[in-house]
Coordinates of C-alpha atoms and ligand atoms in Angstrom, one line a residue:
X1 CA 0.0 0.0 0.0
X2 CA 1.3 3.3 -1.1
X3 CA 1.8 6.4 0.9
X4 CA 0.5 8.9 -0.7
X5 CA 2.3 12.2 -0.9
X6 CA 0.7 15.5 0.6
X7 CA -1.0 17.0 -2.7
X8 CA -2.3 13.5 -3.8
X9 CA -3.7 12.3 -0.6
X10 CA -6.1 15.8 -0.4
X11 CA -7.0 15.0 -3.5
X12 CA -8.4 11.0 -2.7
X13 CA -9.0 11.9 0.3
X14 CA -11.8 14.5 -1.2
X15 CA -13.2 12.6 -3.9
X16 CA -13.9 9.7 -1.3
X17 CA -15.3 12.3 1.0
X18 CA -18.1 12.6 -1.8
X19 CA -19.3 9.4 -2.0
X20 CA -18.9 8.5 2.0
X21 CA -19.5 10.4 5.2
X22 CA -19.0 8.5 8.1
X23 CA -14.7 8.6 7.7
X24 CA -12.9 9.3 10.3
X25 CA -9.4 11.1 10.2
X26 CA -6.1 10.8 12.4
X27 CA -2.9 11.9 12.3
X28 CA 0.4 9.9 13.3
X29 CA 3.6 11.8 14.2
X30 CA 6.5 10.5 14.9
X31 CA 9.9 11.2 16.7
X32 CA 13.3 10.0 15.9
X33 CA 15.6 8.4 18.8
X34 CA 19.2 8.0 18.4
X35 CA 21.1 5.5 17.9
X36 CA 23.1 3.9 20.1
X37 CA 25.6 3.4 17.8
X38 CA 25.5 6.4 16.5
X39 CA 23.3 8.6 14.3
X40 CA 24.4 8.4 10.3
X41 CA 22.2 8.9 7.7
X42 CA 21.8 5.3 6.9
X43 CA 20.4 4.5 10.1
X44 CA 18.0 7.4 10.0
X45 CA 16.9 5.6 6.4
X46 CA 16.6 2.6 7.7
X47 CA 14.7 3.8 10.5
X48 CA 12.1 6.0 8.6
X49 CA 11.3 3.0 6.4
X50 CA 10.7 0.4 9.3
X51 CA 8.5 2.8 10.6
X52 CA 7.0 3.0 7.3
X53 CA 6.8 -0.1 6.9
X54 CA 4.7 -0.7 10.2
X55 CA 2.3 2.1 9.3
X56 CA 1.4 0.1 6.0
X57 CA 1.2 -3.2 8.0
X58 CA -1.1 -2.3 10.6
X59 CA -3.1 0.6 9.3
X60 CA -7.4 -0.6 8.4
X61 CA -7.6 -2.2 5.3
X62 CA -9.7 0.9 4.0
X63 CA -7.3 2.9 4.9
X64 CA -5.3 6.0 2.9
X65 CA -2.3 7.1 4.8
X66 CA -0.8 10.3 3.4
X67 CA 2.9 11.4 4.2
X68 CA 2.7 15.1 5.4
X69 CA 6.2 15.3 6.3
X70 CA 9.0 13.1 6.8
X71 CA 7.9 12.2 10.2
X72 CA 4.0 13.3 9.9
X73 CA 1.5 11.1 8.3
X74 CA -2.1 11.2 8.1
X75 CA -5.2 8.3 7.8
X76 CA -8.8 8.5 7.1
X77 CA -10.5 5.4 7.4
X78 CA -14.1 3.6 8.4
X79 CA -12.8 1.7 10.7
X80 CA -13.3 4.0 13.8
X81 CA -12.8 0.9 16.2
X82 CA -9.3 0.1 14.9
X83 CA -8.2 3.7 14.7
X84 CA -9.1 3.8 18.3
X85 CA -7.0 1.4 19.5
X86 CA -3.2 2.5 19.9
X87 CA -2.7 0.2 16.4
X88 CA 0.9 2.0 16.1
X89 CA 2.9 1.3 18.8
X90 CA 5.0 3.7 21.1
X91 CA 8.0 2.0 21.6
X92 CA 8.6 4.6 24.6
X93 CA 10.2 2.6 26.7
X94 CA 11.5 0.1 24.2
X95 CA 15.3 1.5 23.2
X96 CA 15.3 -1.4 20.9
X97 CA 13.4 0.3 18.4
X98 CA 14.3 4.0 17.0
X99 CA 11.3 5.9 17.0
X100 CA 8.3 7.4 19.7
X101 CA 4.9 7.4 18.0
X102 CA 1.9 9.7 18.9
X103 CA -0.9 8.8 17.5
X104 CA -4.0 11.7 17.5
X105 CA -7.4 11.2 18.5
X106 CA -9.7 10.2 15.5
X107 CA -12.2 12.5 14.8
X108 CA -14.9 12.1 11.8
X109 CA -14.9 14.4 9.0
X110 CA -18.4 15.2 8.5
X111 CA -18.0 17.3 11.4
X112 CA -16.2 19.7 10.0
X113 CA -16.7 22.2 7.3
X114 CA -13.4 21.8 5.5
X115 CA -10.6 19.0 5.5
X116 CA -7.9 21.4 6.5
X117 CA -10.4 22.3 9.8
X118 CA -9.6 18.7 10.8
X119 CA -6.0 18.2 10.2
X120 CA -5.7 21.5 12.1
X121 CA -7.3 20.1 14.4
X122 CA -5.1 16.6 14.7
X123 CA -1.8 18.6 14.3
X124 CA -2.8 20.9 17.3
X125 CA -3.7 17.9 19.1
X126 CA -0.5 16.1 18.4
X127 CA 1.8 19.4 18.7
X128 CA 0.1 19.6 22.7
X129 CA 1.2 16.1 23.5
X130 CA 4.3 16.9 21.3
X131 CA 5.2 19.7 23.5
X132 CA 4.0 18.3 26.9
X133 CA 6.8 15.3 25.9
X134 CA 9.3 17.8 25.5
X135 CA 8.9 19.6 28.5
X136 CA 9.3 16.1 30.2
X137 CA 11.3 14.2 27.9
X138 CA 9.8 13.6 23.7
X139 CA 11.6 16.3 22.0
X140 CA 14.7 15.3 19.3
X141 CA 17.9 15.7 20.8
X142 CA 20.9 17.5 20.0
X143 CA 24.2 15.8 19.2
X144 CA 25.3 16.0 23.3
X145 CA 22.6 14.8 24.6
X146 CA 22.2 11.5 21.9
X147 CA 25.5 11.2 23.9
X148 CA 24.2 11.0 27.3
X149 CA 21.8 8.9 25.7
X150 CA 24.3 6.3 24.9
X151 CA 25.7 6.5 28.0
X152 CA 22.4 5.5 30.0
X153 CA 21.5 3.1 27.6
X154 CA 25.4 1.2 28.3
X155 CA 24.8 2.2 32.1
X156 CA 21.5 0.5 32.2
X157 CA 23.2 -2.6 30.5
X158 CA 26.3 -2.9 33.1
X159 CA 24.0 -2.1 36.2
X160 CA 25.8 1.4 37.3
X161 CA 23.0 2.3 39.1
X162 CA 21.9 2.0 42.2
X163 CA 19.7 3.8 44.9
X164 CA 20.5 5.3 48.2
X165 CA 17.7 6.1 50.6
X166 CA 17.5 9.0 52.8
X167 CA 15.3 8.5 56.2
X168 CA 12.2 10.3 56.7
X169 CA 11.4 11.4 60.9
X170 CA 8.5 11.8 62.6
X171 CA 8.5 15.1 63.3
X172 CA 7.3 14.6 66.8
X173 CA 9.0 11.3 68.5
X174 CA 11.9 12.2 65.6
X175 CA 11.7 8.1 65.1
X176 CA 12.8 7.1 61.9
X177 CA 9.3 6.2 59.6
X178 CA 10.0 6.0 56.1
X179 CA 13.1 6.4 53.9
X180 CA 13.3 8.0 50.2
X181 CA 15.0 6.5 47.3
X182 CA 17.3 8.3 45.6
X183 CA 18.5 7.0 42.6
X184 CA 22.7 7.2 41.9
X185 CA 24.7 6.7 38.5
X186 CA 28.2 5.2 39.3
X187 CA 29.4 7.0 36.0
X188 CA 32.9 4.6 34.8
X189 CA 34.6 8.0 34.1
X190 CA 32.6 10.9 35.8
X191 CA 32.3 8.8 39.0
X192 CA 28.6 9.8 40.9
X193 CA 26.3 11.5 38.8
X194 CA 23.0 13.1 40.7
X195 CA 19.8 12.3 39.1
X196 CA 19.6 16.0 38.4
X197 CA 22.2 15.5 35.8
X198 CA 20.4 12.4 34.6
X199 CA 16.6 11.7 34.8
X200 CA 15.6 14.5 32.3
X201 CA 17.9 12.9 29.5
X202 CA 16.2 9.3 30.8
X203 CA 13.1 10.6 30.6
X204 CA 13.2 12.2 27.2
X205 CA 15.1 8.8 26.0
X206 CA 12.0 6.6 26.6
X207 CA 14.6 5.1 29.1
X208 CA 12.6 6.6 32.4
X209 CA 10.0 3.4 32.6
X210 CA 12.9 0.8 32.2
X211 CA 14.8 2.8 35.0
X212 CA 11.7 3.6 37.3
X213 CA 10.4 -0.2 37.3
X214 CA 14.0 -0.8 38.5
X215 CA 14.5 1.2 41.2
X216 CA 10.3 0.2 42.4
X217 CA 11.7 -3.7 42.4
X218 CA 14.9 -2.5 44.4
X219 CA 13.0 -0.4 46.7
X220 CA 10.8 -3.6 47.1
X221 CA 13.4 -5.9 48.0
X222 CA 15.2 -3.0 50.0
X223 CA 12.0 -3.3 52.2
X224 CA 12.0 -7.2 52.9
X225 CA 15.8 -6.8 54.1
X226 CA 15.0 -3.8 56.6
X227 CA 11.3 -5.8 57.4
X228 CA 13.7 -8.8 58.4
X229 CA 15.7 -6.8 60.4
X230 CA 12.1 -5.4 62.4
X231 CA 12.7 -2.2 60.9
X232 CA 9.3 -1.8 59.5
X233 CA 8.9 1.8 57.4
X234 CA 7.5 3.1 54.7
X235 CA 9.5 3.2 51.4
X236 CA 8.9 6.0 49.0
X237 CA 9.6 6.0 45.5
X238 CA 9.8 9.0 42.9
X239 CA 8.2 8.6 39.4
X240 CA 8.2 10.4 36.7
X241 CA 5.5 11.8 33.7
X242 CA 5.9 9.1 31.5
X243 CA 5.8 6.0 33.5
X244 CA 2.6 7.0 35.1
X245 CA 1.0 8.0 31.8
X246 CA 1.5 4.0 30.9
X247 CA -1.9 2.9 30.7
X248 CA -0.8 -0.2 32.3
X249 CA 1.3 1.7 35.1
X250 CA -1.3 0.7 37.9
X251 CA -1.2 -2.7 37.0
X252 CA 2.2 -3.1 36.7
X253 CA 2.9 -1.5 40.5
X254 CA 0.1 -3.6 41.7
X255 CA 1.7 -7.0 40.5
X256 CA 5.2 -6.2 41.8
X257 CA 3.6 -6.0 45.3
X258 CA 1.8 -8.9 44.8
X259 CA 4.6 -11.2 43.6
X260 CA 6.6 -9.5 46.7
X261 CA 4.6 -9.6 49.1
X262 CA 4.9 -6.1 50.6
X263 CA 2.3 -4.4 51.7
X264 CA 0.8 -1.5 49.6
X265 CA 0.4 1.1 52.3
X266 CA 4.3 0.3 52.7
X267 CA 5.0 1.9 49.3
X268 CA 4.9 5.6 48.7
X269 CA 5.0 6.8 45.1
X270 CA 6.2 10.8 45.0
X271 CA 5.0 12.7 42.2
X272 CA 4.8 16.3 40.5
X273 CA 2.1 18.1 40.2
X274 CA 3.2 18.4 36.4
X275 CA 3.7 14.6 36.2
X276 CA -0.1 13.9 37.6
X277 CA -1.4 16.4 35.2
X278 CA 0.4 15.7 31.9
X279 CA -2.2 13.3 30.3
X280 CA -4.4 13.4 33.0
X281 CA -6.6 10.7 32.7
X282 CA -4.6 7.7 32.2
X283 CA -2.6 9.2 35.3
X284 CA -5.0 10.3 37.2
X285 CA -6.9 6.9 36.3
X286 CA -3.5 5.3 37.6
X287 CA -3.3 6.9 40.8
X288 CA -6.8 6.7 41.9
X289 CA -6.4 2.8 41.2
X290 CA -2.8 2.7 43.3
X291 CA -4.8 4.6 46.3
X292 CA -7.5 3.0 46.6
X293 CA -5.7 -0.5 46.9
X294 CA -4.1 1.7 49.5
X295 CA -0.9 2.6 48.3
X296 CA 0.3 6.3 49.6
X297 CA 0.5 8.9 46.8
X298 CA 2.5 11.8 47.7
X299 CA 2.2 15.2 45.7
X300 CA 6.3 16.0 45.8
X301 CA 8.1 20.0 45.9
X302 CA 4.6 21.0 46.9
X303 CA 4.4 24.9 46.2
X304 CA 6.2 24.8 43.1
X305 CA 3.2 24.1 40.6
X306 CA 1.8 26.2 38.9
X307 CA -2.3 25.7 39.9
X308 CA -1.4 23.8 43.9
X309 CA -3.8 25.1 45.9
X310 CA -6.9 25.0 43.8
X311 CA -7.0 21.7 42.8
X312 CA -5.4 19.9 45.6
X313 CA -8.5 18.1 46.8
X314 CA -8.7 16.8 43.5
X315 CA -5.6 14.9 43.3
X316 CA -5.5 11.5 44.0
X317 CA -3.1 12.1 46.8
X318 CA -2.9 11.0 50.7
X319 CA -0.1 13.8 51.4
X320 CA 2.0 16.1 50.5
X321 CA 5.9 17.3 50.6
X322 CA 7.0 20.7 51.0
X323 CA 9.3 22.0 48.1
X324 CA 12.8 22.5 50.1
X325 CA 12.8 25.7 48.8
X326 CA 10.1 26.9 51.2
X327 CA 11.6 24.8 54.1
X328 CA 15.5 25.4 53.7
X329 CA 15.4 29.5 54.7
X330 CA 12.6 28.9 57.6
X331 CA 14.7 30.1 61.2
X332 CA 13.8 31.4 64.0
X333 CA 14.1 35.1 63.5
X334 CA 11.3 35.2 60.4
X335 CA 8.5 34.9 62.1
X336 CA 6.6 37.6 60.1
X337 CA 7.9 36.8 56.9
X338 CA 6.4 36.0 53.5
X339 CA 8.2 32.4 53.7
X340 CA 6.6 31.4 57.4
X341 CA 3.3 32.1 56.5
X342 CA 3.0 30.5 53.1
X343 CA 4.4 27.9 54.5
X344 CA 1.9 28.2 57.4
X345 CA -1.1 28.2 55.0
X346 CA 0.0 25.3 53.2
X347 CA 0.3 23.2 56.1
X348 CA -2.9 24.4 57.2
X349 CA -5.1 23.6 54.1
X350 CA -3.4 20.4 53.8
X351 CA -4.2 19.3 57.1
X352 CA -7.9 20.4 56.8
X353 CA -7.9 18.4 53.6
X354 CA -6.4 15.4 55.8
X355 CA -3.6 15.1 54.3
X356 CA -0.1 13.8 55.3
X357 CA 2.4 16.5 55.6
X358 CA 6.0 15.9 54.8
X359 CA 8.8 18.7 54.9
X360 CA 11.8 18.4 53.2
X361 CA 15.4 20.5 53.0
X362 CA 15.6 20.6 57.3
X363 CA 19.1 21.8 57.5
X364 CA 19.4 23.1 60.9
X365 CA 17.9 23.0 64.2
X366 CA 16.2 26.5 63.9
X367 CA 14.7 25.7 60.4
X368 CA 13.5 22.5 61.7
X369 CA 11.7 24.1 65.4
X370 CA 9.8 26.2 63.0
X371 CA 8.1 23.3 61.2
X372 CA 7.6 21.5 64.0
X373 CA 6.1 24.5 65.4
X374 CA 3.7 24.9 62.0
X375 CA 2.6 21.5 63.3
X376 CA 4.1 19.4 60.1
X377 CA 4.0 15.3 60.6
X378 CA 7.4 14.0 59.1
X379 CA 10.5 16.1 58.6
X380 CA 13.4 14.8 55.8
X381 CA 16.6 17.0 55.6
X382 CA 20.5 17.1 56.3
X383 CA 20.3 18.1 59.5
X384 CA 19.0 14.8 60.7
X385 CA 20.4 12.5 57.8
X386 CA 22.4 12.5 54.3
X387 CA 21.0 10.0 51.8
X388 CA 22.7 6.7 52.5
X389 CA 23.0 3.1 52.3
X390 CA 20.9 0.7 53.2
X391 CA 23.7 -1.2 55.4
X392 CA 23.7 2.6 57.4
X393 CA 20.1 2.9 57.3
X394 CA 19.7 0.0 59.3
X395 CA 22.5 1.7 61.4
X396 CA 20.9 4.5 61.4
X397 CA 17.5 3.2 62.6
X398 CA 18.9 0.7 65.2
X399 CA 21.4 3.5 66.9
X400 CA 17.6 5.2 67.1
X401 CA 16.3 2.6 69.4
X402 CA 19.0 2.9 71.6
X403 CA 18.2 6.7 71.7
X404 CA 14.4 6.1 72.3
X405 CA 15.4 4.1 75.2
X406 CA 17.4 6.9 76.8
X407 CA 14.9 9.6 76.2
X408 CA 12.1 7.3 77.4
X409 CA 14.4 7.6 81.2
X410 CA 14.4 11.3 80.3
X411 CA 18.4 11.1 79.6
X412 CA 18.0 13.0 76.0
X413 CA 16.3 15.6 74.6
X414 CA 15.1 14.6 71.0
X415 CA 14.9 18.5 69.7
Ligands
C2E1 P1 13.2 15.0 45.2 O1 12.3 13.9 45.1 O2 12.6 16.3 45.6 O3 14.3 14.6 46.2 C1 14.8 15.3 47.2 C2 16.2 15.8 46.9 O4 16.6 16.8 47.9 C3 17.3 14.8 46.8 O5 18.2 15.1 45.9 C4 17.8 14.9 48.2 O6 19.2 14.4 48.4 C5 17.8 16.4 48.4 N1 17.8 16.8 49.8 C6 17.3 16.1 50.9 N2 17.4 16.8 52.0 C7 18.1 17.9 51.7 C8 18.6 19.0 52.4 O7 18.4 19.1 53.7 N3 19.2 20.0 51.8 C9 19.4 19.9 50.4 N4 20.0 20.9 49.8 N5 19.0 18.9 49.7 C10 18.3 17.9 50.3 P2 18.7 14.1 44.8 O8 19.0 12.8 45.4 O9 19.8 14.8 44.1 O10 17.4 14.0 43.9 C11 17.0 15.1 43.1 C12 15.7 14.7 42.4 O11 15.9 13.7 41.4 C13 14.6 14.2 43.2 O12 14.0 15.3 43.9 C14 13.7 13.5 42.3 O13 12.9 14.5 41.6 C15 14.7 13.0 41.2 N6 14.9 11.5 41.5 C16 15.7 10.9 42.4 N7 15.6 9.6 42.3 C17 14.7 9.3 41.3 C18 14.1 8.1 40.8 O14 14.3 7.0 41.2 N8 13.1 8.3 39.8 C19 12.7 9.5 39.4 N9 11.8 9.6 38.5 N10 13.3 10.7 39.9 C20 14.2 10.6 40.9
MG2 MG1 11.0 13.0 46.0
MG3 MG1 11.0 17.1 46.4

């Protein structure tokens, strides 16, 4: 089956509008990933023609699929059931295969005056999700970052990463109750990279899902060997945009508990605001699935969103975390600033939405008597511990109960 080139497919495409009106239309764009062996023109080639290639093969049988551009093509079909389903596949999170497809929402053309009403339509639709990837990850890369690229894709396949956790306190027996996992790149020549450095280019890769189910099945395990040791806490785990805009992203975290046998209000999944919002109702579907089979969803750098407060009760959430950048200045001597009382009114609201509150970025003693003071329930920060291993977490959590035992004689003050 041909694909048909711009000016020709208009032209089919009108004359079969004549004699049929219930066609639907829908565009397919597509993005190139780089290679990991490098980007020549041959690959590129090769790649554009696979892709091709799969478009013919699994397009409707009715269907005429024009090429708009080299990596835009359009269908218009009868078959509104097939054009529904996702009949082109992703390949997000598959670094096997060279290309992310989006894949429009159908829409029929008699509802629309003109044919170019509809494209439009499509290629605004498509540019959205287009641009929503590339804020989180999607866009083409430049030459350095098909680099780093490479890199994670080698790093993924020789197992340099690994996570460290960093305890989270109650903030008012300051007993250690959960523990964050960080994830760490052990970089052959650069030594430890910060995810800062890394999770953006992972994410815009289609590498984040293949990295994020990782670090959920470590955390996991991570749990059974601090459960043995009758340290029993909660572990939380970030994720990112695209692994919760997986369809199957509920399922997926729902089986791993199963076949491990950890409870679900053990696991705590952090997200952004952005990361809940970005196609909103597979995530949103995702989350509300995950809570309600009791799993803790935590709305991370609270504050720093851009609509927080209005749509918090919304969110499929059971607390939140204060951005550090709210916490970190807080001290003793502010207590009419700006900071201290948006901080107040956050931890208000939350709480009168019964919501978990979590502050993190507590670097000193003065910063951290202030939130406990704003009445927040678990405080994370340097002051009390550094991310760390898990052979010093369990350190860390059994010099506590020797602590506990003093303070409970009255020996030690715990502020
Ligand atoms: P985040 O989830 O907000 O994590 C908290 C970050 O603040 C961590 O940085 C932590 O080390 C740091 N931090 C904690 N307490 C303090 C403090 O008192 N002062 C200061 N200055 N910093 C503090 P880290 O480990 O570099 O992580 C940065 C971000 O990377 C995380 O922000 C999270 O968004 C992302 N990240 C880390 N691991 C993963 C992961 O497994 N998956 C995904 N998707 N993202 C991850
Ligand atoms: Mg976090
Ligand atoms: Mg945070």
């Amino acid at each position: 089956r041909p694909l048909l080139a711009r000016q020709n497919w208009m032209l089919q495409c009108r004359s079969l509008l004549e004699r049929n009106s219930d066609l639907m239309l829908q565009l397919v764009s597509c993005r190139w990933r780089p290679a990991a062996s490098g980007d020549s023109a041959e690959i590129r080639f090769d790649t554009q023609q696979s892709f091709e290639h799969q478009l013919r093969a699994s397009a409707p049988a009715d269907a005429l699929i024009g090429k708009l551009l080299d990596d835009q093509f359009v269908i218009v079909s009868q078959n509104k059931k097939h054009l529904s389903e996702k009949w082109v596949r992703s390949h997000d999170d598959d670094t096997s295969f060279l290309w992310t497809a989006f894949l429009s929402t159908p829409v029929p053309l008699h509802s629309y005056d003109e044919l170019g009403e509809a494209l439009q339509h499509c290629v605004r639709e498509i540019e959205r999700s287009r641009m929503m990837c590339s804020r989180i990850g999607g866009r083409s890369l430049t030459a350095d970052e098909s680099v780093v690229v490479k890199d994670l894709i080698r790093a993924l396949r020789n197992k340099e990463f690994y996570l460290e956790f960093q305890p989270q306190f109650d903030s008012h027996t300051a007993t250690i109750v959960g523990a964050e996992a960080l994830l760490r790149w052990l970089h052959p020549e650069l030594g430890m990279v910060p995810p800062t450095a890394f999770i953006r280019d992972a994410e815009m890769a289609g590498l984040i899902r293949t990295l994020g189910s990782w670090a959920l099945r470590e955390t996991l395990r991570v749990w059974h060997i601090l459960n043995d040791r009758g340290i029993n806490i909660r572990m939380a785990v970030n994720v990112s945009f695209p692994e919760v805009a997986d369809p199957d992203y509920a399922d997926k975290v729902l089986d791993l508990l199963d076949e491990t046998g950890v409870p679900a209000a053990s696991l705590e999944l952090e997200l952004t605001e952005t990361a809940m919002m970005l196609d909103a109702s597979v995530s949103l579907n995702n989350l509300n699935r995950l809570k309600l089979a009791g799993v803790r969803i935590v709305l991370d750098d609270f504050g720093t969103g851009f609509s927080s407060l209005s749509h918090l009760s919304d969110l499929p959430i059971t607390g939140i975390k204060l951005d550090r950048a709210f916490v970190t200045p807080l001290n003793h001597d502010d207590e009419n600033s700006a900071q201290r009382h948006i901080v107040a009114t956050m931890l208000d609201l939350s709480k009168r939405l019964k919501l978990e509150t979590t502050a993190e970025g507590i670097e000193d003693q003065s910063c951290l008597e202030v939130i406990h003071s704003l009445g927040c329930d678990r405080v994370q920060g340097y002051f009390y511990a550094q991310p760390m291993s898990v052979d010093k977490l369990i350190e860390r959590a059994c010099v506590q109960e020797s602590v506990l035992v003093d303070y409970a004689s009255g020996q030690q003050s715990l502020f």
